[in-house]
Short mmCIF file of C-alpha atoms and ligand atoms in Angstrom, two decimals:
data_model
loop_
_atom_site.label_atom_id
_atom_site.label_comp_id
_atom_site.label_asym_id
_atom_site.label_seq_id
_atom_site.Cartn_x
_atom_site.Cartn_y
_atom_site.Cartn_z
CA MET A 1241 -18.83 -15.59 57.44
CA PHE A 1242 -18.06 -11.99 58.24
CA ARG A 1243 -16.56 -11.63 54.78
CA LEU A 1244 -19.57 -13.17 53.13
CA SER A 1245 -21.94 -10.87 54.97
CA VAL A 1246 -19.83 -7.87 53.94
CA ILE A 1247 -19.99 -8.98 50.34
CA LEU A 1248 -23.70 -9.67 50.55
CA SER A 1249 -24.47 -6.33 52.14
CA ALA A 1250 -22.26 -4.64 49.56
CA ILE A 1251 -24.23 -6.32 46.80
CA PHE A 1252 -27.49 -5.36 48.52
CA LEU A 1253 -26.30 -1.79 48.91
CA LEU A 1254 -25.15 -1.69 45.31
CA SER A 1255 -28.47 -2.95 43.98
CA PHE A 1256 -30.29 -0.55 46.29
CA CYS A 1257 -28.15 2.34 45.07
CA THR A 1258 -28.72 1.38 41.47
CA SER A 1259 -32.47 1.16 41.81
CA LYS A 1260 -32.53 4.36 43.86
CA GLN A 1261 -30.47 6.15 41.24
CA GLN A 1262 -32.72 4.83 38.54
CA GLU A 1263 -35.72 6.13 40.44
CA GLU A 1264 -34.24 9.54 41.01
CA ILE A 1265 -32.37 10.01 37.79
CA SER A 1266 -34.07 8.99 34.62
CA GLN A 1267 -31.66 7.22 32.30
CA PRO A 1268 -30.06 9.98 30.20
CA ASP A 1269 -30.70 9.77 26.47
CA ILE A 1270 -27.30 9.07 25.04
CA SER A 1271 -26.61 10.15 21.49
CA ILE A 1272 -23.29 9.21 19.98
CA VAL A 1273 -22.81 9.40 16.20
CA PRO A 1274 -21.51 7.15 14.75
CA VAL A 1275 -23.23 4.70 17.08
CA PRO A 1276 -20.62 2.64 18.97
CA VAL A 1277 -20.17 -1.09 18.49
CA ASN A 1278 -21.10 -1.77 22.09
CA LEU A 1279 -22.54 0.67 24.62
CA THR A 1280 -24.03 -0.26 27.97
CA GLN A 1281 -25.58 2.26 30.32
CA THR A 1282 -24.88 1.27 33.87
CA GLY A 1283 -27.25 3.72 35.60
CA GLY A 1284 -26.34 7.04 37.12
CA VAL A 1285 -24.06 9.91 36.25
CA PHE A 1286 -20.57 11.01 37.15
CA THR A 1287 -20.59 14.63 38.25
CA LEU A 1288 -17.47 16.48 37.24
CA PRO A 1289 -15.57 18.11 40.12
CA ASP A 1290 -15.17 21.91 40.19
CA THR A 1291 -11.80 21.53 38.55
CA VAL A 1292 -11.48 18.64 36.13
CA SER A 1293 -8.13 16.86 36.06
CA ILE A 1294 -7.16 14.94 32.96
CA ALA A 1295 -4.36 12.40 33.14
CA ALA A 1296 -2.24 12.06 30.01
CA VAL A 1297 1.42 11.06 29.92
CA THR A 1298 2.87 10.78 26.41
CA PRO A 1299 3.05 13.83 24.12
CA ALA A 1300 0.36 12.35 21.86
CA GLU A 1301 -1.93 11.63 24.81
CA GLN A 1302 -1.42 15.20 25.98
CA GLU A 1303 -2.28 16.57 22.54
CA ILE A 1304 -5.46 14.49 22.61
CA ALA A 1305 -6.21 15.74 26.12
CA GLN A 1306 -5.89 19.28 24.78
CA PHE A 1307 -9.12 18.80 22.79
CA LEU A 1308 -10.92 18.13 26.08
CA LEU A 1309 -9.20 21.04 27.79
CA ASP A 1310 -10.25 23.33 24.95
CA TYR A 1311 -13.78 22.01 25.13
CA PHE A 1312 -14.08 22.51 28.89
CA SER A 1313 -12.69 25.99 28.46
CA THR A 1314 -15.53 26.85 26.04
CA GLN A 1315 -17.93 25.65 28.76
CA GLN A 1316 -16.21 27.73 31.49
CA ILE A 1317 -15.28 24.55 33.36
CA PRO A 1318 -11.77 24.78 34.86
CA ALA A 1319 -9.63 21.84 33.78
CA ASN A 1320 -5.98 20.91 33.92
CA LEU A 1321 -3.53 18.30 32.73
CA THR A 1322 -1.88 15.86 35.14
CA GLN A 1323 0.02 12.58 35.12
CA ASP A 1324 -1.82 11.36 38.21
CA SER A 1325 -3.84 8.25 37.41
CA THR A 1326 -6.44 9.16 40.05
CA ALA A 1327 -7.56 12.08 37.84
CA SER A 1328 -11.26 12.42 36.96
CA ILE A 1329 -10.50 11.61 33.33
CA VAL A 1330 -7.72 9.16 32.50
CA LEU A 1331 -6.47 8.82 28.91
CA ARG A 1332 -4.21 5.96 27.94
CA SER A 1333 -2.89 4.81 24.57
CA PHE A 1334 -0.66 1.82 23.86
CA VAL A 1335 -2.37 -0.56 26.28
CA SER A 1336 -1.35 -4.13 25.55
CA LYS A 1337 -3.05 -5.90 22.64
CA GLU A 1338 -3.82 -8.69 25.09
CA ILE A 1339 -6.19 -6.29 26.85
CA LEU A 1340 -7.85 -4.84 23.75
CA PRO A 1341 -7.65 -5.61 20.02
CA GLU A 1342 -5.69 -3.24 17.76
CA GLY A 1343 -7.51 0.02 17.02
CA TYR A 1344 -10.29 -0.45 19.55
CA TYR A 1345 -11.00 1.99 22.34
CA HIS A 1346 -12.66 1.20 25.60
CA MET A 1347 -14.36 3.74 27.83
CA VAL A 1348 -15.75 3.34 31.30
CA VAL A 1349 -17.62 6.10 33.08
CA ASN A 1350 -18.46 5.23 36.68
CA ALA A 1351 -18.42 6.78 40.15
CA THR A 1352 -14.64 7.19 40.07
CA GLY A 1353 -14.68 9.08 36.77
CA VAL A 1354 -13.79 8.43 33.16
CA ASP A 1355 -11.22 5.97 31.90
CA ILE A 1356 -10.53 5.77 28.16
CA PHE A 1357 -7.89 3.48 26.78
CA SER A 1358 -6.80 2.10 23.43
CA THR A 1359 -3.97 0.22 21.79
CA THR A 1360 -3.41 3.22 19.49
CA GLU A 1361 -3.37 6.98 19.68
CA ALA A 1362 -6.07 7.16 17.00
CA GLY A 1363 -8.26 4.86 19.10
CA LEU A 1364 -7.79 7.11 22.11
CA PHE A 1365 -8.66 10.14 19.99
CA TYR A 1366 -11.93 8.48 18.92
CA GLY A 1367 -12.71 7.63 22.52
CA VAL A 1368 -12.30 11.29 23.37
CA GLN A 1369 -14.63 12.25 20.50
CA SER A 1370 -17.27 9.93 21.97
CA LEU A 1371 -16.72 11.45 25.39
CA MET A 1372 -17.24 14.96 24.01
CA GLN A 1373 -20.62 13.87 22.71
CA LEU A 1374 -21.45 12.21 26.06
CA VAL A 1375 -20.38 15.18 28.14
CA ASN A 1376 -23.13 17.13 26.47
CA THR A 1377 -25.89 14.63 27.20
CA ASN A 1378 -29.19 16.36 28.02
CA GLN A 1379 -27.35 19.72 28.06
CA HIS A 1380 -25.82 18.91 31.48
CA VAL A 1381 -22.19 19.50 30.70
CA SER A 1382 -21.03 18.62 34.21
CA GLU A 1383 -22.79 15.25 34.32
CA ILE A 1384 -21.53 12.28 32.36
CA PRO A 1385 -23.79 9.23 32.17
CA PHE A 1386 -22.33 5.95 33.48
CA VAL A 1387 -21.41 3.83 30.46
CA THR A 1388 -19.15 1.10 29.28
CA ILE A 1389 -18.22 1.39 25.61
CA THR A 1390 -16.15 -0.84 23.38
CA ASP A 1391 -15.80 0.55 19.91
CA PHE A 1392 -13.83 0.26 16.69
CA PRO A 1393 -14.33 1.23 13.02
CA ARG A 1394 -15.90 -1.03 10.39
CA PHE A 1395 -13.92 0.53 7.50
CA ALA A 1396 -10.40 1.93 7.21
CA TRP A 1397 -11.40 4.67 4.70
CA ARG A 1398 -14.04 7.00 6.06
CA GLY A 1399 -13.89 9.91 3.69
CA LEU A 1400 -15.19 13.30 2.74
CA HIS A 1401 -14.06 15.09 -0.39
CA LEU A 1402 -14.03 18.80 -1.16
CA ASP A 1403 -13.68 20.48 -4.54
CA VAL A 1404 -11.84 23.76 -3.97
CA CYS A 1405 -11.45 24.42 -7.71
CA ARG A 1406 -14.92 25.27 -9.00
CA HIS A 1407 -15.04 27.55 -5.99
CA PHE A 1408 -12.15 28.34 -3.69
CA PHE A 1409 -12.34 28.25 0.10
CA PRO A 1410 -9.94 29.70 2.65
CA VAL A 1411 -7.53 27.67 4.78
CA GLU A 1412 -9.45 28.52 7.94
CA PHE A 1413 -12.57 26.91 6.50
CA VAL A 1414 -10.69 23.82 5.29
CA LYS A 1415 -9.49 23.37 8.87
CA ARG A 1416 -13.03 23.69 10.21
CA TYR A 1417 -14.18 21.12 7.63
CA ILE A 1418 -11.53 18.71 8.92
CA ASP A 1419 -12.34 19.47 12.54
CA LEU A 1420 -15.99 18.55 12.01
CA MET A 1421 -14.94 15.42 10.12
CA ALA A 1422 -12.92 14.33 13.14
CA GLN A 1423 -15.91 14.91 15.44
CA TYR A 1424 -17.67 12.15 13.47
CA LYS A 1425 -14.62 9.87 13.22
CA PHE A 1426 -13.93 10.43 9.52
CA ASN A 1427 -10.25 9.83 8.80
CA THR A 1428 -9.71 10.68 5.12
CA PHE A 1429 -9.99 14.11 3.53
CA HIS A 1430 -9.87 14.01 -0.28
CA TRP A 1431 -8.70 17.45 -1.36
CA HIS A 1432 -9.56 18.05 -5.01
CA LEU A 1433 -6.90 20.60 -5.95
CA THR A 1434 -6.76 20.90 -9.74
CA GLU A 1435 -9.44 21.41 -12.36
CA ASP A 1436 -10.42 23.06 -15.63
CA GLN A 1437 -11.68 26.08 -13.67
CA GLY A 1438 -8.66 26.63 -11.45
CA TRP A 1439 -5.38 25.19 -10.12
CA ARG A 1440 -5.20 25.57 -6.35
CA ILE A 1441 -1.79 24.37 -5.16
CA GLU A 1442 1.46 26.33 -5.36
CA ILE A 1443 4.14 24.44 -7.26
CA LYS A 1444 7.50 26.20 -6.91
CA LYS A 1445 8.96 24.87 -10.15
CA TYR A 1446 5.97 26.14 -12.15
CA PRO A 1447 5.11 29.62 -10.82
CA LYS A 1448 2.58 30.32 -13.57
CA LEU A 1449 0.26 27.75 -11.96
CA ALA A 1450 -0.22 30.32 -9.20
CA THR A 1451 -0.17 33.50 -11.29
CA ILE A 1452 -2.19 32.25 -14.27
CA ALA A 1453 -3.78 28.81 -13.72
CA ALA A 1454 -5.28 29.77 -10.34
CA TYR A 1455 -7.59 32.36 -11.95
CA ARG A 1456 -10.44 32.37 -14.44
CA LYS A 1457 -11.75 35.50 -16.07
CA GLU A 1458 -15.38 34.97 -15.01
CA THR A 1459 -17.92 32.41 -13.79
CA LEU A 1460 -21.19 30.99 -15.09
CA ILE A 1461 -24.33 32.45 -13.50
CA GLY A 1462 -27.08 29.98 -12.59
CA HIS A 1463 -27.35 26.35 -13.61
CA TYR A 1464 -25.55 24.93 -16.62
CA THR A 1465 -28.89 24.04 -18.14
CA ASP A 1466 -30.11 27.68 -18.03
CA GLN A 1467 -29.72 28.80 -21.63
CA PRO A 1468 -28.21 30.95 -22.99
CA HIS A 1469 -25.21 30.87 -20.63
CA LYS A 1470 -24.57 34.11 -18.77
CA PHE A 1471 -21.33 35.01 -17.01
CA ASP A 1472 -20.60 37.34 -14.11
CA GLY A 1473 -17.69 39.20 -15.71
CA THR A 1474 -15.63 38.95 -12.51
CA ARG A 1475 -12.14 37.47 -12.30
CA TYR A 1476 -12.17 34.63 -9.76
CA GLY A 1477 -9.57 32.42 -8.14
CA GLY A 1478 -6.96 31.76 -5.52
CA TYR A 1479 -4.56 29.04 -4.43
CA TYR A 1480 -2.96 27.57 -1.32
CA THR A 1481 0.71 28.30 -0.72
CA GLN A 1482 2.87 25.34 0.26
CA GLU A 1483 3.15 26.84 3.75
CA GLU A 1484 -0.64 26.85 4.03
CA ILE A 1485 -0.84 23.27 2.78
CA LYS A 1486 1.68 22.17 5.43
CA GLU A 1487 -0.39 23.93 8.05
CA VAL A 1488 -3.53 22.07 6.97
CA VAL A 1489 -1.73 18.71 6.76
CA ASP A 1490 -0.42 19.22 10.28
CA TYR A 1491 -3.84 20.30 11.55
CA ALA A 1492 -5.41 17.19 10.01
CA ALA A 1493 -2.74 14.87 11.43
CA LYS A 1494 -3.50 16.09 14.95
CA ARG A 1495 -7.09 14.98 14.30
CA TYR A 1496 -6.04 11.60 12.85
CA VAL A 1497 -7.20 12.67 9.39
CA THR A 1498 -5.08 11.77 6.38
CA ILE A 1499 -5.26 14.07 3.38
CA VAL A 1500 -5.41 12.54 -0.08
CA PRO A 1501 -4.50 15.29 -2.57
CA GLU A 1502 -5.94 15.00 -6.06
CA ILE A 1503 -3.94 16.16 -9.06
CA GLU A 1504 -6.19 15.56 -12.09
CA MET A 1505 -4.80 13.91 -15.21
CA PRO A 1506 -5.05 13.49 -18.13
CA GLY A 1507 -8.40 15.38 -18.25
CA HIS A 1508 -9.78 18.34 -16.31
CA ALA A 1509 -6.51 20.10 -17.11
CA LEU A 1510 -7.53 23.38 -18.79
CA ALA A 1511 -6.25 25.61 -16.00
CA ALA A 1512 -2.80 23.99 -16.11
CA LEU A 1513 -2.82 24.26 -19.92
CA SER A 1514 -3.67 27.97 -19.72
CA ALA A 1515 -0.35 28.51 -17.93
CA TYR A 1516 1.73 25.96 -19.86
CA PRO A 1517 0.05 25.56 -23.28
CA HIS A 1518 2.82 23.36 -24.69
CA LEU A 1519 1.40 20.54 -22.51
CA GLY A 1520 -1.74 20.30 -24.67
CA CYS A 1521 -2.01 18.53 -28.02
CA THR A 1522 -2.76 21.69 -30.04
CA GLY A 1523 -0.47 24.05 -28.14
CA GLY A 1524 -3.34 26.38 -27.28
CA PRO A 1525 -4.04 29.11 -26.43
CA TYR A 1526 -6.18 27.88 -23.54
CA GLU A 1527 -7.99 29.54 -20.64
CA ALA A 1528 -9.18 28.35 -17.25
CA SER A 1529 -12.84 27.63 -17.91
CA PRO A 1530 -15.59 30.03 -16.82
CA LEU A 1531 -18.06 27.21 -17.59
CA TRP A 1532 -18.61 23.78 -15.94
CA GLY A 1533 -18.36 20.52 -17.84
CA VAL A 1534 -15.98 18.18 -19.60
CA PHE A 1535 -13.55 19.68 -22.11
CA ASP A 1536 -11.72 18.25 -25.10
CA ASP A 1537 -8.40 19.91 -24.30
CA VAL A 1538 -6.46 17.61 -21.97
CA PHE A 1539 -2.80 16.84 -21.28
CA CYS A 1540 -1.07 15.48 -24.39
CA ALA A 1541 -0.20 11.82 -23.79
CA GLY A 1542 2.39 11.82 -26.57
CA LYS A 1543 4.79 14.55 -25.48
CA GLU A 1544 7.53 13.73 -22.98
CA SER A 1545 7.18 17.24 -21.59
CA THR A 1546 3.76 16.30 -20.15
CA PHE A 1547 5.33 13.57 -18.03
CA GLU A 1548 8.22 15.83 -17.03
CA PHE A 1549 5.74 18.45 -15.84
CA LEU A 1550 3.52 16.00 -13.97
CA THR A 1551 6.35 14.14 -12.25
CA ASP A 1552 7.87 17.49 -11.20
CA VAL A 1553 4.49 18.55 -9.81
CA LEU A 1554 4.07 15.20 -8.05
CA ASP A 1555 7.55 15.51 -6.49
CA GLU A 1556 6.39 18.67 -4.73
CA VAL A 1557 3.03 17.10 -3.84
CA ILE A 1558 4.75 14.05 -2.31
CA ALA A 1559 6.91 16.30 -0.18
CA LEU A 1560 3.80 18.00 1.24
CA PHE A 1561 1.45 15.08 1.86
CA PRO A 1562 2.69 12.20 4.05
CA GLY A 1563 -0.30 9.87 3.38
CA GLU A 1564 0.14 6.68 1.34
CA TYR A 1565 -2.28 7.62 -1.48
CA ILE A 1566 -2.14 10.26 -4.21
CA HIS A 1567 -5.33 10.69 -6.25
CA VAL A 1568 -4.56 11.08 -9.94
CA GLY A 1569 -8.09 11.75 -11.18
CA GLY A 1570 -8.46 9.88 -14.48
CA ASP A 1571 -12.16 10.70 -14.97
CA GLU A 1572 -13.93 12.29 -17.89
CA CYS A 1573 -11.04 12.50 -20.34
CA PRO A 1574 -12.30 12.89 -23.92
CA LYS A 1575 -10.03 11.32 -26.52
CA THR A 1576 -10.90 13.84 -29.26
CA ARG A 1577 -7.55 15.65 -29.29
CA TRP A 1578 -5.49 12.48 -28.91
CA GLU A 1579 -7.14 11.00 -32.00
CA LYS A 1580 -5.83 13.90 -34.12
CA CYS A 1581 -2.50 14.54 -32.38
CA THR A 1582 0.66 13.33 -34.11
CA HIS A 1583 2.49 13.04 -30.76
CA CYS A 1584 -0.28 10.93 -29.26
CA GLN A 1585 -0.61 8.73 -32.34
CA GLN A 1586 3.16 8.30 -32.44
CA ARG A 1587 3.12 7.21 -28.79
CA MET A 1588 0.40 4.66 -29.50
CA LYS A 1589 2.40 3.21 -32.35
CA ALA A 1590 5.63 3.09 -30.38
CA GLU A 1591 3.95 1.44 -27.40
CA GLY A 1592 1.74 -0.95 -29.42
CA LEU A 1593 -1.48 0.56 -28.04
CA HIS A 1594 -4.66 -0.36 -29.88
CA ASP A 1595 -6.86 2.61 -29.02
CA GLU A 1596 -6.98 5.84 -27.04
CA HIS A 1597 -8.33 4.06 -23.94
CA GLU A 1598 -5.13 2.05 -23.90
CA LEU A 1599 -3.27 5.35 -24.28
CA GLN A 1600 -4.99 6.66 -21.15
CA SER A 1601 -4.10 3.39 -19.42
CA TYR A 1602 -0.46 3.89 -20.52
CA PHE A 1603 -0.59 7.40 -19.05
CA ILE A 1604 -1.89 6.29 -15.65
CA LYS A 1605 0.36 3.23 -15.48
CA ARG A 1606 3.40 5.40 -16.17
CA ILE A 1607 2.43 7.81 -13.41
CA GLU A 1608 1.71 4.91 -11.06
CA LYS A 1609 5.15 3.45 -11.70
CA TYR A 1610 6.72 6.79 -10.90
CA LEU A 1611 4.72 7.23 -7.69
CA ASN A 1612 5.22 3.62 -6.56
CA GLY A 1613 8.94 4.27 -6.95
CA LYS A 1614 8.56 7.12 -4.48
CA GLY A 1615 6.72 4.90 -2.00
CA LYS A 1616 3.23 6.20 -2.86
CA LYS A 1617 0.12 4.39 -4.09
CA ILE A 1618 -2.34 5.81 -6.60
CA ILE A 1619 -6.08 5.96 -6.49
CA GLY A 1620 -8.20 7.14 -9.41
CA TRP A 1621 -11.82 7.50 -10.54
CA ASP A 1622 -13.33 4.36 -12.05
CA GLU A 1623 -12.46 5.39 -15.63
CA ILE A 1624 -8.92 4.17 -14.88
CA LEU A 1625 -10.30 0.67 -15.42
CA GLU A 1626 -10.81 1.46 -19.12
CA GLY A 1627 -7.97 0.27 -21.32
CA GLY A 1628 -6.51 -1.74 -18.43
CA LEU A 1629 -6.05 -0.94 -14.76
CA ALA A 1630 -2.60 0.03 -13.48
CA PRO A 1631 -1.20 -2.95 -11.53
CA ASN A 1632 -1.38 -1.49 -8.02
CA ALA A 1633 -4.05 1.18 -8.41
CA ALA A 1634 -7.01 1.62 -6.10
CA VAL A 1635 -10.33 2.61 -7.67
CA MET A 1636 -12.82 5.19 -6.51
CA SER A 1637 -16.18 3.99 -7.79
CA TRP A 1638 -18.36 7.01 -8.64
CA ARG A 1639 -20.44 5.98 -11.66
CA GLY A 1640 -22.44 3.63 -9.48
CA GLU A 1641 -20.83 0.51 -8.04
CA ALA A 1642 -19.88 -1.37 -11.22
CA GLY A 1643 -16.32 -0.02 -11.34
CA GLY A 1644 -15.79 -0.83 -7.68
CA ILE A 1645 -17.14 -4.35 -8.14
CA ALA A 1646 -14.91 -4.99 -11.17
CA ALA A 1647 -11.85 -3.64 -9.38
CA ALA A 1648 -12.46 -5.67 -6.21
CA GLN A 1649 -13.01 -8.80 -8.32
CA ALA A 1650 -9.65 -8.11 -9.94
CA GLY A 1651 -8.02 -7.82 -6.52
CA HIS A 1652 -7.71 -4.02 -6.32
CA ASN A 1653 -8.55 -1.81 -3.40
CA VAL A 1654 -11.77 0.17 -3.76
CA VAL A 1655 -13.40 3.19 -2.20
CA MET A 1656 -17.13 3.45 -2.80
CA THR A 1657 -18.46 6.91 -3.70
CA PRO A 1658 -21.45 6.09 -5.92
CA GLY A 1659 -23.24 9.12 -7.32
CA PHE A 1660 -26.69 7.76 -6.52
CA ALA A 1661 -26.10 8.03 -2.78
CA LEU A 1662 -22.82 9.72 -1.92
CA TYR A 1663 -22.70 12.79 -4.16
CA PHE A 1664 -23.49 15.51 -1.66
CA ASP A 1665 -23.66 18.11 -4.45
CA HIS A 1666 -27.00 16.48 -5.30
CA TYR A 1667 -30.26 17.69 -3.78
CA GLN A 1668 -31.13 16.26 -0.37
CA ALA A 1669 -34.87 16.87 -0.72
CA GLU A 1670 -37.29 17.86 -3.48
CA SER A 1671 -35.64 20.78 -5.29
CA GLU A 1672 -38.49 23.16 -4.40
CA GLY A 1673 -37.14 25.56 -1.77
CA GLU A 1674 -33.62 24.13 -1.95
CA PRO A 1675 -30.61 26.06 -3.25
CA VAL A 1676 -29.71 25.22 -6.87
CA ALA A 1677 -27.83 21.91 -6.90
CA PHE A 1678 -26.23 19.70 -9.51
CA GLY A 1679 -29.32 17.48 -9.79
CA GLY A 1680 -30.25 14.07 -8.40
CA ASN A 1681 -31.74 13.53 -4.97
CA SER A 1682 -29.68 11.92 -2.26
CA THR A 1683 -31.72 12.15 0.92
CA LEU A 1684 -30.44 11.66 4.44
CA LYS A 1685 -32.24 8.31 4.56
CA LYS A 1686 -30.76 7.19 1.26
CA VAL A 1687 -27.27 7.92 2.59
CA TYR A 1688 -28.06 6.13 5.85
CA GLU A 1689 -29.28 3.05 4.02
CA TYR A 1690 -26.31 2.83 1.68
CA ASP A 1691 -23.96 -0.06 2.33
CA PRO A 1692 -20.44 0.00 0.88
CA ILE A 1693 -20.27 -3.78 0.41
CA PRO A 1694 -22.09 -4.70 -2.83
CA PHE A 1695 -24.03 -7.98 -2.82
CA ALA A 1696 -22.13 -9.08 -5.92
CA LEU A 1697 -18.89 -9.58 -4.00
CA ASN A 1698 -17.79 -12.76 -2.27
CA GLN A 1699 -16.03 -12.82 1.10
CA GLU A 1700 -12.53 -12.45 -0.31
CA GLU A 1701 -13.46 -9.66 -2.72
CA THR A 1702 -15.24 -7.83 0.07
CA GLY A 1703 -11.86 -7.46 1.74
CA PHE A 1704 -10.79 -5.04 -1.01
CA ILE A 1705 -13.47 -2.50 -0.11
CA LEU A 1706 -11.49 0.02 1.93
CA GLY A 1707 -14.58 2.03 2.76
CA ALA A 1708 -16.72 4.85 1.45
CA GLN A 1709 -16.66 8.57 0.89
CA ALA A 1710 -19.01 11.39 -0.01
CA ASN A 1711 -17.96 13.91 -2.64
CA LEU A 1712 -18.75 17.59 -2.72
CA TRP A 1713 -18.31 19.24 -6.10
CA THR A 1714 -18.74 22.97 -5.86
CA GLU A 1715 -19.99 24.21 -9.23
CA TYR A 1716 -23.12 25.49 -7.51
CA ILE A 1717 -21.62 26.06 -4.06
CA ALA A 1718 -19.85 29.38 -3.65
CA THR A 1719 -19.97 29.90 0.12
CA THR A 1720 -18.80 28.01 3.19
CA ASP A 1721 -22.30 28.16 4.70
CA HIS A 1722 -23.62 26.43 1.61
CA ILE A 1723 -20.95 23.72 1.94
CA GLU A 1724 -22.07 22.99 5.49
CA TYR A 1725 -25.69 22.93 4.36
CA MET A 1726 -24.87 20.23 1.80
CA ILE A 1727 -22.60 18.19 4.09
CA TYR A 1728 -24.63 18.20 7.32
CA PRO A 1729 -26.54 16.22 8.39
CA ARG A 1730 -25.83 13.80 5.53
CA ALA A 1731 -22.27 13.33 6.80
CA LEU A 1732 -23.69 12.04 10.10
CA ALA A 1733 -25.44 9.27 8.18
CA LEU A 1734 -22.25 8.46 6.27
CA ALA A 1735 -20.23 8.45 9.49
CA GLU A 1736 -22.47 5.69 10.76
CA VAL A 1737 -22.28 3.81 7.42
CA THR A 1738 -18.48 3.82 7.48
CA TRP A 1739 -17.81 3.36 11.21
CA SER A 1740 -20.63 1.38 12.83
CA PRO A 1741 -21.37 -2.33 12.38
CA LYS A 1742 -24.13 -2.91 9.83
CA GLU A 1743 -26.25 -4.66 12.46
CA ASN A 1744 -26.16 -1.57 14.72
CA ARG A 1745 -27.59 0.65 12.02
CA ASN A 1746 -31.19 1.57 12.71
CA TRP A 1747 -32.86 4.52 11.00
CA ASN A 1748 -35.41 5.26 13.75
CA ASN A 1749 -32.75 5.13 16.42
CA PHE A 1750 -30.50 7.40 14.32
CA VAL A 1751 -33.35 9.89 13.96
CA GLN A 1752 -33.79 9.91 17.74
CA ARG A 1753 -30.11 10.70 18.16
CA LEU A 1754 -30.22 13.64 15.72
CA PRO A 1755 -31.53 16.44 17.99
CA HIS A 1756 -28.57 16.12 20.35
CA GLN A 1757 -26.19 16.15 17.38
CA PHE A 1758 -27.91 19.27 16.07
CA SER A 1759 -27.31 20.94 19.43
CA LEU A 1760 -23.61 20.04 19.14
CA LEU A 1761 -23.52 21.46 15.60
CA ASP A 1762 -25.33 24.57 16.89
CA GLN A 1763 -22.57 25.05 19.47
CA LYS A 1764 -20.13 25.28 16.56
CA ASN A 1765 -22.49 27.40 14.45
CA VAL A 1766 -22.60 24.79 11.71
CA ASN A 1767 -25.10 25.69 9.00
CA TYR A 1768 -26.63 22.21 8.74
CA ARG A 1769 -29.93 21.57 6.97
CA LYS A 1770 -32.83 20.83 9.30
CA PRO A 1771 -34.74 17.85 7.92
CA LYS A 1772 -38.49 18.23 7.62
CA PRO A 1773 -40.55 15.87 9.84
CA ASP A 1774 -41.79 13.72 6.96
CA GLU A 1775 -38.19 13.18 5.81
CA LEU A 1776 -37.45 11.47 9.12
CA LYS A 1777 -40.12 8.79 8.82
C1 LIG B 1302 -16.48 12.84 -11.09
O1 LIG B 1302 -17.54 13.12 -10.50
N1 LIG B 1302 -16.23 13.36 -12.27
C2 LIG B 1302 -15.51 11.95 -10.52
ZN1 LIG B 1303 -1.27 14.78 -27.95
#
């Protein structure tokens, strides 16, 4: 009886407290992007003590805790690391899969503090990212709203791409790009490293890639369609040393971001040809292009020396990038030179290939075989379907969704990056008043409403859609501020598309969560574009 009365009075007290807290403290407006699978506000806030203790035991947990320590330090809140499980914030990875499914994280904020746990380190990291958005709720850094969150990603590939060839960006910025990706739970950074206009990765065996291929003599002024073409007369270029690449790979790994390097073949190869002209059908001379576009001079598919060069390059690339995928390009490769080249025609005859599309397919299949032998998988733009898809290749669908649909129907993995929604080099509003962009119009709302699973696919085929990615080509983007302007806030919409369940996606609710996200981006001085009110309807 005594026990029952204690329980009853406890319940009474609890309900009294809750209603009192709800009277006194209005429910904080929580804004987490991407929106979690399940979030319940339980009423009230946890007030951080004067010195915040964070419990983390394993080295990985401690590295994750460091992000919180760094954050608190920027807010002048003293914080330290402990192994004491009574700490205000407790971080745990590797909880049993009987407690929580693989890859999920669970977070509870209540009167005793914050507890985040996951079966994996990545899950814990994402829990901490959510906490960093919560800690800032209503600008009260020391008050964390009471919540219970269970969360996990919808897709395995949540990507952003960056073209560092049309314009080149320093290592420090690439790190910042990755850091912001991690804030929004992106996990794949597609680093577009080679192009007609510049080769950006040091390859020790081919030093002229750094001394010659990394530079062009000048750059187009204005838009490609402005005629006649005018050039700036200024030599332009740069490249990443292998030491710098390792530094970026390591930086990304600490943020649970995998880097997919892209080495373009057989097209978009002018810069490489400028340094090693024997790799082209005509033998050159060639120059890294001052102009944008698609060029007839590509790697010769007939000469053995082309494959020697590319496999040597890939050996060094493999040694630098631990991820499972290497992107081999494959897009926009005119067949003009191959049609006239005795080496290419000889190859077609010897291999029984009927046309130049089959020759491109031979090229990619041969590279795939080599990379599979080294334990790597290839991914390529949807042109790699033409002439026959390499047996194990994944397809990045950019010319709409047709390539992705065909690949998934054929049982190949697919990443959706359709130009109509996910090309962030396109305008994000009417072009009036916007910086010159490639063209198109991919608004924040259009990105938000994109779904990576095409209606045409059945249940089984749907399983081949790894996820989605936005691409940022930099023909018309020369500064890091301009990159951020094109990426944010559209990346917030994509984060929700790739992470959150489809049924949780709600445009009006997303719009309500934007101001808080803008304040977080302001704290990091991100040059995001502020949407106009009528764009948020
Ligand atoms: C591409 O935009 N050329 C893949
Ligand atoms: Zn040739």
